[in-house]
DNA sequence: ACCCGAACCAATTTGCAACTGGTCCAGCGA
DNA sequence: TCGCTGGACCAGTTGCAAATTGGTTCGGGT
């Protein structure tokens, strides 16, 4: 394989000059390098030669550049989509389940240790409601409220914010139908029983039992999700997929470096 | 207790006019009301009287207002806790450490299972850099890059986003000084050694060891944080708090939207 | 070949103007 | 005295144009 833009005499000279400048700048606390045009003029070479040298330094991880921003020292800072919609585009149900399996057992454990009596009262109340609701929308609502109350009872506002973030992604319209199919029939009854066990453990302040019960519940949920996603479509379902399920896969973007 | 700004004749007249306008607007699908100045002129009263009427409607939940934006129909939209600034105000370093203790061991475990060889290469490279950097800012940068690379290697974009969220809160200017004090001296060397152990476990694909090593590292970090926050200031430190801890909290305005 | 200068493209930042709600004040009138 | 108005000013938001910067292409010179 051939390098489309190999180092040259002028670039190598620039490399030396730049390394010196980098050392000087970092010792002065400077985070930003001058613009390319200025740098090229200062060193006395053309911009193209300078850019070849900068590419080397960037590959080494000593600098990072971005169009319109500038050239900076150190490793490239992390870019995070704080936007929920963007985030929802880059993830998928199984990823979300993996995250829930990490977060919610911990929330249940913390809730067992730190829930107020008022929290526990609300949880017991919710457990009844969940069991008695009949329609799918109602189940969704009570289920969501139950999990969120546990997250509140854990008494960590940051974890609660994280839970909310995950929950919002879960609420995505595209995924609702999926969950509805996954919890139909006798599975719903098992859900109710598992919820009861989690709440009982929290009420009795058994942290480990609460964590374990929540983990088992979520693993059961994940299993149901897998079954629904892998089984063939039943006959009465229309042949073509909804557009939302088809188009979303192509605008997936890279997030590594 | 007395209302500082009770309704008056003019305001009561405006209230009736406004309720009519609200009904009309909502039926037309209009979400936004005209600016106060225009509204006052149209109804034929002063702005002060109009604002009293608007306050009533706002208290009733029929409208909501925001400086610079305007006046809108319906209930005030839920303020998203995804806002990093607001989130940073509602949490504190110990909460963040609790969350890191839940998330990052899981990330290390996943990384041990799913890291590519390229990931491991980068981790080894970063470990050297962290050990060799001398100044505090440099340590912060490389340390942050190390933890993030582990998060990337875990191969779950949602968990990565959560990690980034926590990391940004950690980067808050107010807390930097705290961490700097907590890692000075021989603790830094222990950090380096613990990092090495985590990376070694990941490189050897020992999931449980990686999780445990990361947990131990973070518990050590938390312990250092506690020590710094509870111990009295040493003699050579000036009596008054550094300005960064006092002033920075109020002039935090825009980072991005 | 190699390099330079110039020009252009694209992403970002910055500064400014306009607009909006929030607040205060002097003055008018019942 | 009290309520109200109009005006002025402050503060937060939005939109836009200009300036800045890295990314790219092209022609000409050495």
XYZ file of C-alpha atoms (C1' of nucleotides) in Angstrom:
574
model
C 0.000 0.000 0.000
C 1.287 3.476 -0.854
C 0.973 6.559 1.248
C -0.943 9.178 -0.766
C 0.946 12.006 0.925
C 4.365 10.960 2.148
C 6.634 13.143 4.261
C 8.997 15.377 2.385
C 12.033 17.488 3.088
C 10.052 20.565 3.879
C 7.601 18.657 6.040
C 10.365 17.041 8.009
C 11.896 20.404 8.697
C 8.504 21.662 9.843
C 8.137 18.674 12.145
C 11.210 19.673 14.089
C 10.092 23.261 14.349
C 6.645 22.178 15.473
C 7.837 19.774 18.147
C 9.835 22.600 19.655
C 6.794 24.850 19.518
C 4.664 22.169 21.131
C 7.062 21.783 24.044
C 7.199 25.525 24.486
C 3.433 25.956 24.298
C 2.648 23.144 26.727
C 5.123 24.552 29.233
C 3.427 27.920 28.936
C 0.014 26.412 29.541
C -1.090 27.249 26.028
C -3.702 24.820 24.793
C -4.235 26.292 21.364
C -1.819 26.581 18.479
C -1.823 29.534 16.068
C -3.828 29.115 12.847
C -2.202 27.185 10.057
C -1.709 30.228 7.861
C 0.132 32.079 10.589
C 2.192 29.060 11.550
C 3.236 28.451 7.961
C 4.318 32.055 7.586
C 6.198 32.002 10.880
C 8.125 28.840 10.081
C 8.635 29.970 6.526
C 7.061 27.083 4.644
C 3.902 26.575 2.689
C 0.626 25.511 4.196
C 0.641 22.163 2.488
C 3.986 21.186 3.974
C 2.845 22.407 7.368
C -0.300 20.339 7.189
C 1.677 17.220 6.413
C 3.648 17.786 9.585
C 0.488 18.446 11.575
C -0.986 15.188 10.318
C 1.945 13.329 11.807
C 1.552 15.050 15.142
C -2.158 14.339 15.128
C -1.544 10.671 14.391
C 0.846 10.616 17.328
C -1.898 11.971 19.540
C 0.038 15.097 20.467
C -2.428 17.490 18.867
C -5.968 17.436 17.557
C -7.635 19.647 14.968
C -11.129 20.536 13.967
C -12.382 22.552 11.016
C -13.463 25.977 12.124
C -12.106 25.565 15.630
C -8.383 25.340 15.424
C -5.463 23.126 16.410
C -5.030 22.121 20.049
C -2.581 20.247 22.247
C -3.243 16.962 23.972
C -5.635 14.118 23.213
C -8.861 14.792 21.390
C -11.634 15.586 23.870
C -14.639 13.322 23.960
C -17.647 14.340 21.935
C -20.925 13.470 23.580
C -24.356 13.749 22.057
C -26.338 15.228 24.941
C -29.223 15.205 22.549
C -31.600 12.383 23.394
C -32.821 11.923 19.855
C -29.326 11.544 18.490
C -28.564 9.113 21.253
C -31.651 7.061 20.501
C -30.537 6.765 16.904
C -27.200 5.248 17.801
C -28.392 2.615 20.178
C -30.749 -0.343 20.044
C -33.002 -2.311 22.416
C -30.418 -4.897 23.384
C -27.898 -2.244 24.314
C -30.500 -0.570 26.445
C -31.267 -3.822 28.196
C -27.578 -4.333 28.912
C -27.434 -0.914 30.502
C -30.577 -1.523 32.531
C -29.038 -4.742 33.785
C -26.117 -2.732 35.083
C -28.020 0.177 36.532
C -31.301 -1.024 37.951
C -30.030 -3.839 40.183
C -27.740 -1.255 41.736
C -30.705 1.078 42.150
C -32.684 -1.666 43.859
C -29.804 -2.394 46.206
C -29.425 1.289 47.110
C -33.174 1.624 47.506
C -33.209 -1.266 49.978
C -30.664 0.609 52.034
C -31.905 4.166 51.739
C -35.608 4.139 50.941
C -37.760 6.129 53.318
C -40.865 4.556 54.759
C -42.827 6.837 52.491
C -41.012 5.419 49.472
C -41.861 1.883 50.549
C -45.481 2.829 51.043
C -45.641 4.169 47.513
C -43.970 1.048 46.164
C -46.485 -1.259 47.826
C -49.290 0.856 46.475
C -47.848 0.722 42.977
C -47.469 -3.032 43.095
C -51.222 -3.399 43.586
C -51.982 -1.002 40.761
C -49.683 -2.775 38.338
C -51.312 -6.108 39.053
C -54.827 -4.781 38.538
C -54.367 -2.790 35.345
C -55.757 -4.474 32.274
C -54.868 -2.648 29.075
C -51.395 -2.431 27.570
C -51.006 1.322 27.983
C -51.964 1.063 31.628
C -49.407 -1.656 32.250
C -46.724 0.452 30.616
C -47.575 3.402 32.815
C -47.636 1.541 36.114
C -44.575 -0.457 35.262
C -42.664 2.691 34.380
C -43.835 4.413 37.552
C -42.748 1.449 39.638
C -39.241 1.318 38.251
C -38.897 5.052 38.574
C -40.020 5.069 42.176
C -37.317 2.551 42.980
C -34.832 4.829 41.234
C -36.035 7.761 43.326
C -35.802 5.750 46.514
C -32.149 5.023 45.797
C -31.473 8.598 46.844
C -28.893 9.559 44.235
C -29.988 12.392 41.972
C -27.359 11.629 39.361
C -28.349 7.987 39.099
C -31.947 9.108 38.885
C -31.092 11.391 35.979
C -29.341 8.526 34.244
C -32.344 6.291 34.811
C -34.611 8.941 33.318
C -32.371 9.222 30.300
C -32.563 5.492 29.668
C -36.273 5.462 30.307
C -36.893 8.171 27.744
C -35.014 6.258 25.109
C -37.056 3.206 26.038
C -40.227 5.212 25.548
C -39.317 5.740 21.921
C -42.385 5.088 19.830
C -40.581 2.585 17.641
C -39.913 0.312 20.598
C -43.266 0.387 22.312
C -44.822 -2.165 20.013
C -41.858 -4.424 20.590
C -42.324 -4.376 24.360
C -46.024 -4.841 24.035
C -45.515 -8.027 22.079
C -42.860 -9.170 24.518
C -45.062 -8.962 27.584
C -48.288 -10.385 26.317
C -49.848 -13.504 27.784
C -48.573 -15.294 30.821
C -45.335 -13.297 30.897
C -47.207 -10.351 32.356
C -48.158 -12.404 35.389
C -44.541 -13.348 35.921
C -43.617 -9.679 35.686
C -46.053 -8.891 38.464
C -44.654 -11.646 40.658
C -41.083 -10.478 40.053
C -42.009 -6.918 40.894
C -43.563 -8.111 44.102
C -40.361 -9.890 45.038
C -38.209 -6.816 44.377
C -40.474 -4.613 46.445
C -40.632 -7.123 49.287
C -36.853 -7.240 49.437
C -36.642 -3.458 49.493
C -39.306 -3.236 52.188
C -37.402 -5.711 54.325
C -34.133 -3.858 53.711
C -32.502 -6.872 52.147
C -30.116 -5.113 49.795
C -28.592 -8.152 48.175
C -31.945 -9.854 47.683
C -33.358 -6.701 46.098
C -30.430 -6.476 43.694
C -30.711 -10.115 42.770
C -34.478 -10.001 42.315
C -34.197 -6.988 40.048
C -31.489 -8.651 38.011
C -33.594 -11.756 37.544
C -36.539 -9.651 36.500
C -34.536 -7.759 33.902
C -32.956 -10.908 32.571
C -36.425 -12.294 32.104
C -37.423 -9.123 30.272
C -34.399 -9.363 28.035
C -35.135 -12.970 27.269
C -38.650 -12.029 26.211
C -37.267 -9.284 23.997
C -34.916 -11.725 22.318
C -37.698 -14.200 21.694
C -39.862 -11.565 20.075
C -37.055 -10.253 17.917
C -35.916 -13.620 16.646
C -39.136 -15.468 16.051
C -40.742 -15.276 12.603
C -43.638 -12.922 12.144
C -47.055 -14.494 12.625
C -49.266 -14.763 9.534
C -51.686 -12.015 10.338
C -48.945 -9.377 10.395
C -48.445 -7.355 7.253
C -45.504 -8.301 5.097
C -43.636 -5.015 4.772
C -41.795 -3.436 7.654
C -42.763 -0.006 8.966
C -40.454 2.646 7.525
C -39.110 3.612 10.902
C -37.509 0.214 11.252
C -35.854 0.303 7.862
C -34.446 3.750 7.385
C -32.905 4.241 10.805
C -30.067 1.870 10.168
C -28.286 3.898 7.522
C -27.684 7.130 9.363
C -25.652 5.457 12.037
C -22.510 7.429 12.646
C -19.119 6.550 13.954
C -18.300 7.554 17.487
C -14.792 6.280 17.929
C -11.708 8.115 16.777
C -49.731 37.248 54.583
C -50.571 39.915 52.013
C -50.339 39.671 48.271
C -47.769 42.221 47.097
C -49.620 42.777 43.840
C -53.347 42.175 44.175
C -55.724 42.147 41.238
C -57.304 45.421 40.330
C -60.126 46.704 38.213
C -58.018 47.076 35.113
C -56.422 43.697 35.594
C -59.774 42.033 36.014
C -60.961 43.540 32.775
C -57.825 42.302 31.061
C -58.391 38.838 32.476
C -61.683 38.510 30.663
C -60.213 39.757 27.400
C -57.283 37.385 27.729
C -59.372 34.318 28.457
C -61.280 34.991 25.261
C -58.043 35.387 23.353
C -56.719 32.152 24.822
C -59.760 30.209 23.688
C -59.517 31.713 20.229
C -55.782 31.081 19.926
C -55.962 27.485 21.096
C -58.740 26.740 18.635
C -56.601 28.203 15.851
C -53.651 26.043 16.839
C -51.653 29.073 17.895
C -49.145 28.189 20.586
C -47.606 31.600 21.072
C -49.221 34.788 22.323
C -48.262 38.212 20.997
C -45.635 40.134 22.972
C -46.808 41.909 26.081
C -46.391 45.368 24.591
C -48.544 44.542 21.605
C -51.101 42.764 23.737
C -51.373 45.690 26.118
C -51.883 48.091 23.237
C -54.485 45.855 21.607
C -56.547 45.465 24.759
C -56.052 49.098 25.614
C -54.465 48.844 29.052
C -51.000 49.327 30.444
C -48.352 46.669 30.532
C -48.388 46.479 34.307
C -52.078 45.676 34.432
C -51.657 43.169 31.640
C -48.837 41.433 33.455
C -50.971 41.058 36.570
C -53.558 39.287 34.491
C -50.906 37.102 32.874
C -49.623 36.149 36.308
C -53.037 34.816 37.194
C -53.235 32.789 34.000
C -49.759 31.462 34.584
C -50.647 30.445 38.129
C -53.661 28.662 36.718
C -51.347 26.745 34.418
C -53.035 27.987 31.251
C -49.947 29.792 29.965
C -46.240 29.884 30.642
C -43.730 32.641 30.018
C -39.998 32.939 29.681
C -37.866 36.038 29.456
C -36.626 36.549 25.919
C -38.771 33.771 24.515
C -42.343 34.858 24.851
C -45.673 33.749 26.308
C -47.078 30.384 25.340
C -50.249 28.396 25.803
C -50.533 25.232 27.831
C -48.543 23.890 30.744
C -44.883 24.698 31.032
C -42.873 22.019 29.207
C -40.953 19.753 31.559
C -37.451 20.998 32.081
C -35.144 18.300 30.857
C -32.752 17.039 33.501
C -30.492 16.189 30.578
C -29.161 19.681 30.978
C -25.654 19.190 32.252
C -25.384 22.527 33.972
C -28.535 22.030 35.979
C -27.572 18.494 36.780
C -24.186 19.593 38.039
C -25.897 21.979 40.412
C -28.061 19.289 41.941
C -25.399 16.739 42.638
C -22.153 16.615 44.579
C -18.792 14.824 44.393
C -19.771 11.922 46.644
C -22.859 11.167 44.606
C -20.755 11.171 41.474
C -18.306 8.772 43.047
C -21.154 6.441 43.992
C -22.311 6.432 40.400
C -18.820 5.848 39.055
C -18.524 2.899 41.424
C -21.598 1.395 39.830
C -20.779 2.165 36.212
C -17.071 1.919 35.670
C -16.449 -1.554 37.136
C -19.153 -2.777 34.776
C -17.425 -0.947 31.925
C -14.131 -2.577 32.793
C -15.754 -6.002 32.891
C -17.382 -5.453 29.494
C -14.148 -4.054 28.088
C -12.300 -7.174 29.159
C -14.784 -9.217 27.179
C -15.259 -7.041 24.133
C -12.200 -4.835 23.640
C -10.540 -5.073 20.266
C -6.804 -5.515 20.041
C -6.658 -1.939 18.855
C -8.398 -0.815 22.024
C -5.888 -2.682 24.160
C -3.036 -1.147 22.217
C -4.369 2.314 22.905
C -4.838 1.488 26.577
C -1.248 0.368 26.965
C -0.080 3.499 25.196
C -2.176 5.685 27.477
C -0.904 3.984 30.611
C 2.622 5.075 29.732
C 1.532 8.623 29.009
C -0.319 8.913 32.309
C 2.694 7.725 34.236
C 5.070 10.111 32.514
C 3.057 13.311 32.594
C 4.249 15.751 35.174
C 1.884 18.683 35.572
C -1.592 18.463 37.084
C -3.453 19.427 33.928
C -1.606 16.811 31.961
C -2.462 14.113 34.493
C -6.100 15.100 34.362
C -6.146 14.873 30.581
C -4.441 11.520 30.273
C -6.347 10.038 33.171
C -9.620 11.127 31.624
C -8.584 9.744 28.255
C -7.695 6.424 29.870
C -11.004 5.958 31.604
C -12.852 6.966 28.466
C -10.953 4.532 26.303
C -12.053 1.761 28.644
C -15.605 3.007 28.294
C -15.261 2.952 24.504
C -13.834 -0.533 24.573
C -16.902 -1.783 26.442
C -18.735 -1.538 23.145
C -22.016 -0.079 24.345
C -22.766 3.345 22.940
C -25.408 4.095 25.565
C -23.114 3.258 28.453
C -20.473 5.371 26.765
C -22.850 8.302 26.624
C -23.653 7.863 30.304
C -19.963 7.745 31.110
C -19.411 10.956 29.164
C -22.231 12.624 31.034
C -20.677 11.749 34.376
C -17.250 12.744 33.158
C -18.428 16.167 32.090
C -19.897 16.819 35.489
C -16.631 15.696 37.002
C -14.777 18.169 34.809
C -16.618 21.012 36.466
C -14.162 23.745 37.282
C -15.253 23.843 40.889
C -14.242 20.249 41.465
C -10.924 20.244 39.667
C -9.053 21.773 42.554
C -10.570 19.195 44.849
C -9.287 16.319 42.749
C -5.930 17.951 42.393
C -5.528 18.050 46.131
C -6.777 14.483 46.439
C -4.198 13.024 44.090
C -1.091 14.885 45.095
C 1.928 13.099 46.499
C 2.279 9.372 46.669
C -1.379 8.768 45.816
C -0.629 9.570 42.202
C 1.803 6.683 42.059
C -0.820 4.349 43.452
C -3.240 5.598 40.823
C -0.760 4.676 38.128
C -0.262 1.224 39.597
C -4.014 0.635 39.848
C -4.512 1.769 36.268
C -1.862 -0.662 35.191
C -3.660 -3.480 36.980
C -6.992 -2.667 35.349
C -5.442 -2.517 31.907
C -3.539 -5.758 32.471
C -6.748 -7.535 33.429
C -8.498 -6.185 30.341
C -5.594 -7.151 28.110
C -5.672 -10.697 29.501
C -9.442 -10.874 29.095
C -10.027 -11.471 32.778
C -13.432 -9.870 33.163
C -13.889 -10.398 36.864
C -10.381 -9.223 37.695
C -10.864 -6.110 35.585
C -14.112 -5.288 37.360
C -12.557 -5.840 40.758
C -9.438 -3.836 39.958
C -11.513 -0.912 38.737
C -13.688 -1.063 41.833
C -10.645 -1.002 44.084
C -9.218 1.918 42.165
C -12.404 3.936 42.474
C -12.783 3.114 46.141
C -9.280 4.411 46.632
C -10.195 7.577 44.756
C -13.290 8.017 46.883
C -11.301 7.520 50.031
C -8.886 10.240 48.933
C -11.779 12.546 48.193
C -13.220 11.966 51.648
C -9.898 12.647 53.307
C -9.465 15.909 51.463
C -12.980 17.045 52.218
C -12.872 16.247 55.916
C -9.366 17.173 56.939
C -8.607 20.676 58.182
C -6.642 22.923 55.873
C -2.888 22.675 56.377
C -1.131 25.678 57.895
C 0.569 26.922 54.794
C -2.743 27.327 53.031
C -4.272 30.727 53.248
C -7.273 31.067 55.480
C -9.811 32.192 52.931
C -11.116 29.859 50.286
C -9.691 30.088 46.789
C -11.889 32.227 44.582
C -12.509 29.365 42.223
C -14.615 27.651 44.842
C -16.623 30.731 45.601
C -17.178 32.702 42.443
C -17.161 30.123 39.660
C -20.584 28.827 40.437
C -22.395 31.934 39.309
C -20.678 32.970 36.101
C -21.301 29.665 34.427
C -23.431 30.555 31.476
C -23.058 28.978 28.124
C -21.177 25.951 26.988
C -23.560 24.757 24.360
C -27.190 24.076 23.882
C 8.982 15.869 -8.372
C 8.334 19.156 -5.091
C 6.744 23.280 -3.359
C 4.328 27.731 -3.009
C 0.629 30.973 -3.348
C -3.978 31.678 -4.107
C -8.534 30.720 -4.132
C -12.466 28.379 -2.646
C -15.305 25.211 0.493
C -17.180 23.992 5.016
C -17.543 24.183 10.007
C -17.331 27.113 13.856
C -17.051 31.178 16.529
C -17.986 35.868 17.390
C -20.271 40.138 17.401
C -24.281 42.694 16.740
C -29.049 43.881 16.295
C -33.694 42.928 17.284
C -37.047 41.136 20.227
C -38.960 39.537 24.525
C -40.260 39.248 29.419
C -38.809 41.377 34.155
C -38.353 45.519 36.812
C -38.245 50.147 38.376
C -39.679 55.020 38.452
C -41.926 59.568 37.717
C -46.160 61.408 36.941
C -51.047 61.581 36.179
C -55.813 61.243 37.719
C -59.717 59.712 40.492
C -53.630 58.078 48.962
C -54.124 54.730 45.709
C -54.176 52.682 41.191
C -52.730 53.075 36.679
C -49.965 54.544 32.679
C -46.088 55.352 29.897
C -41.359 55.301 29.591
C -36.912 53.684 30.401
C -33.778 50.250 31.394
C -32.141 45.390 32.519
C -31.658 40.565 31.189
C -32.338 36.418 28.482
C -33.137 34.635 23.712
C -32.915 34.350 18.864
C -31.256 35.122 14.183
C -27.986 36.650 11.030
C -23.848 38.250 8.888
C -18.981 38.628 9.209
C -14.733 36.828 10.565
C -11.932 32.909 11.560
C -10.167 28.365 10.787
C -9.159 23.783 9.039
C -9.947 21.053 4.478
C -9.295 20.976 -0.449
C -8.185 22.034 -5.191
C -5.651 24.270 -8.855
C -2.061 26.671 -11.537
C 2.470 27.997 -11.854
C 7.315 28.125 -10.529
C 11.767 25.931 -9.133
